[in-house]
Amino acid sequence: TRKATGFSADVSASYSAETYTAMLSVRNLGPGLDYGSGASALPSLATVAGAIRPVDALKLCLEADYLFSGALMAGLGLEYCVADIAFLRAGYHYGDASKALASYASLGLGAVFSGFSVDLAYLTASETLGNSLIFGLGYSF
């Protein structure tokens, strides 16, 4: 078993208005990990993302990522909100399987009540990630 110690940082900025949000970020900035045979680079990337709410119950999200290793990724998502409690979601992620995360489609459900949130996503249309089920539980203060 080999051990390594590392450090990384993320820097991001976002702006939100009534019907849209924009975000820029650079993630995984750091010197890399050294397992004894030289440092290996962290998967650093730059992201530009945005969301628009054309009507109250509908949100459209777009994201583009550039990995410093030379790969490009992009995502498109759609969310439908029911009574500010339940959410129906669908999306598509384009990726480069040889340098980053593979492409996949997703379907999801979410619910929010008294600050607690529950999210469920099903990933499909990918040899690598197909038929994956992701569960999330959160709380907002």
Short mmCIF file of C-alpha atoms in Angstrom, two decimals:
data_model
loop_
_atom_site.label_atom_id
_atom_site.label_comp_id
_atom_site.label_asym_id
_atom_site.label_seq_id
_atom_site.Cartn_x
_atom_site.Cartn_y
_atom_site.Cartn_z
CA THR A 1 0.00 0.00 0.00
CA ARG A 2 1.34 3.39 -0.96
CA LYS A 3 0.37 6.62 0.73
CA ALA A 4 0.42 10.18 -0.54
CA THR A 5 -0.42 13.56 0.87
CA GLY A 6 -1.89 16.30 -1.24
CA PHE A 7 -3.48 19.70 -1.28
CA SER A 8 -5.90 21.24 -3.73
CA ALA A 9 -8.06 24.34 -3.91
CA ASP A 10 -11.14 25.47 -5.80
CA VAL A 11 -11.89 29.05 -6.80
CA SER A 12 -15.36 30.02 -8.02
CA ALA A 13 -17.57 33.01 -8.59
CA SER A 14 -21.28 33.11 -9.29
CA TYR A 15 -23.95 35.67 -10.01
CA SER A 16 -27.68 35.16 -9.53
CA ALA A 17 -30.59 37.27 -10.64
CA GLU A 18 -34.30 36.52 -10.57
CA THR A 19 -34.40 34.27 -13.65
CA TYR A 20 -30.80 33.30 -14.33
CA THR A 21 -27.53 32.25 -12.69
CA ALA A 22 -23.98 32.29 -14.09
CA MET A 23 -20.89 30.62 -12.61
CA LEU A 24 -17.16 30.39 -13.33
CA SER A 25 -14.80 28.09 -11.46
CA VAL A 26 -11.37 26.52 -11.50
CA ARG A 27 -11.12 23.31 -9.49
CA ASN A 28 -8.48 20.91 -8.19
CA LEU A 29 -5.63 23.41 -8.26
CA GLY A 30 -2.60 21.97 -6.54
CA PRO A 31 0.83 20.39 -6.87
CA GLY A 32 -0.36 16.83 -7.53
CA LEU A 33 0.17 13.64 -5.54
CA ASP A 34 3.54 11.96 -5.09
CA TYR A 35 3.47 8.21 -4.38
CA GLY A 36 7.28 7.98 -4.40
CA SER A 37 7.87 7.94 -8.14
CA GLY A 38 7.23 11.62 -8.92
CA ALA A 39 4.13 13.78 -8.67
CA SER A 40 1.05 12.93 -10.75
CA ALA A 41 -1.15 15.85 -11.79
CA LEU A 42 -4.55 16.40 -10.23
CA PRO A 43 -7.54 16.39 -12.61
CA SER A 44 -7.73 20.22 -12.70
CA LEU A 45 -10.47 21.87 -14.72
CA ALA A 46 -12.16 25.15 -15.56
CA THR A 47 -15.97 25.37 -15.68
CA VAL A 48 -18.44 27.84 -17.14
CA ALA A 49 -22.07 27.18 -16.23
CA GLY A 50 -25.43 28.87 -16.32
CA ALA A 51 -29.08 28.32 -15.57
CA ILE A 52 -32.18 30.10 -16.75
CA ARG A 53 -35.73 29.86 -15.45
CA PRO A 54 -38.03 30.79 -18.39
CA VAL A 55 -41.14 30.07 -16.29
CA ASP A 56 -41.48 29.55 -12.53
CA ALA A 57 -41.61 25.76 -12.56
CA LEU A 58 -38.94 25.10 -15.23
CA LYS A 59 -35.15 25.46 -15.09
CA LEU A 60 -32.65 24.83 -17.90
CA CYS A 61 -28.97 24.36 -16.99
CA LEU A 62 -25.87 24.31 -19.21
CA GLU A 63 -22.26 23.57 -18.28
CA ALA A 64 -18.96 23.40 -20.18
CA ASP A 65 -15.75 22.04 -18.64
CA TYR A 66 -12.17 22.14 -19.90
CA LEU A 67 -9.81 19.68 -18.22
CA PHE A 68 -6.22 20.87 -18.22
CA SER A 69 -5.29 17.41 -19.53
CA GLY A 70 -6.91 18.44 -22.82
CA ALA A 71 -10.40 16.95 -22.55
CA LEU A 72 -13.70 18.76 -22.97
CA MET A 73 -16.93 17.92 -21.16
CA ALA A 74 -20.39 19.49 -21.33
CA GLY A 75 -23.74 19.02 -19.69
CA LEU A 76 -27.36 19.95 -20.30
CA GLY A 77 -30.09 19.57 -17.69
CA LEU A 78 -33.77 20.29 -17.29
CA GLU A 79 -35.67 20.51 -13.98
CA TYR A 80 -39.41 20.74 -13.44
CA CYS A 81 -40.54 21.90 -9.99
CA VAL A 82 -43.89 20.88 -8.48
CA ALA A 83 -45.12 23.22 -5.68
CA ASP A 84 -41.54 24.01 -4.55
CA ILE A 85 -41.46 20.55 -2.94
CA ALA A 86 -40.88 17.93 -5.64
CA PHE A 87 -38.52 18.02 -8.61
CA LEU A 88 -38.34 15.99 -11.83
CA ARG A 89 -34.95 16.11 -13.59
CA ALA A 90 -33.35 14.91 -16.82
CA GLY A 91 -29.94 15.57 -18.27
CA TYR A 92 -27.12 14.56 -20.55
CA HIS A 93 -23.37 14.71 -19.87
CA TYR A 94 -20.91 14.61 -22.76
CA GLY A 95 -17.45 13.39 -21.83
CA ASP A 96 -14.26 11.89 -23.18
CA ALA A 97 -13.96 8.38 -21.75
CA SER A 98 -10.22 8.20 -22.52
CA LYS A 99 -9.34 11.35 -20.51
CA ALA A 100 -12.28 11.98 -18.21
CA LEU A 101 -15.76 10.84 -17.30
CA ALA A 102 -17.66 9.01 -20.06
CA SER A 103 -20.88 10.33 -21.63
CA TYR A 104 -24.18 9.40 -19.96
CA ALA A 105 -27.84 10.37 -19.66
CA SER A 106 -29.59 10.87 -16.32
CA LEU A 107 -33.10 10.89 -14.88
CA GLY A 108 -33.82 12.11 -11.39
CA LEU A 109 -36.29 12.93 -8.64
CA GLY A 110 -35.90 15.26 -5.68
CA ALA A 111 -37.90 16.49 -2.71
CA VAL A 112 -37.43 19.30 -0.18
CA PHE A 113 -39.22 19.64 3.15
CA SER A 114 -38.31 21.72 6.25
CA GLY A 115 -34.73 22.21 5.07
CA PHE A 116 -34.13 18.51 4.31
CA SER A 117 -33.61 17.37 0.74
CA VAL A 118 -33.64 13.91 -0.81
CA ASP A 119 -32.32 13.35 -4.33
CA LEU A 120 -32.27 10.25 -6.50
CA ALA A 121 -30.61 9.98 -9.92
CA TYR A 122 -30.43 7.11 -12.40
CA LEU A 123 -27.54 7.15 -14.89
CA THR A 124 -27.92 5.32 -18.18
CA ALA A 125 -26.68 5.29 -21.80
CA SER A 126 -23.08 4.63 -20.76
CA GLU A 127 -20.96 1.48 -20.83
CA THR A 128 -18.97 2.80 -17.86
CA LEU A 129 -21.73 4.31 -15.68
CA GLY A 130 -24.89 2.77 -17.13
CA ASN A 131 -27.54 1.60 -14.69
CA SER A 132 -26.00 3.47 -11.75
CA LEU A 133 -28.29 4.73 -9.02
CA ILE A 134 -27.18 7.75 -6.95
CA PHE A 135 -28.82 8.81 -3.69
CA GLY A 136 -28.29 12.10 -1.86
CA LEU A 137 -29.52 13.44 1.46
CA GLY A 138 -28.97 17.04 2.53
CA TYR A 139 -29.95 19.78 4.93
CA SER A 140 -29.96 23.57 4.36
CA PHE A 141 -29.57 25.94 7.28
#
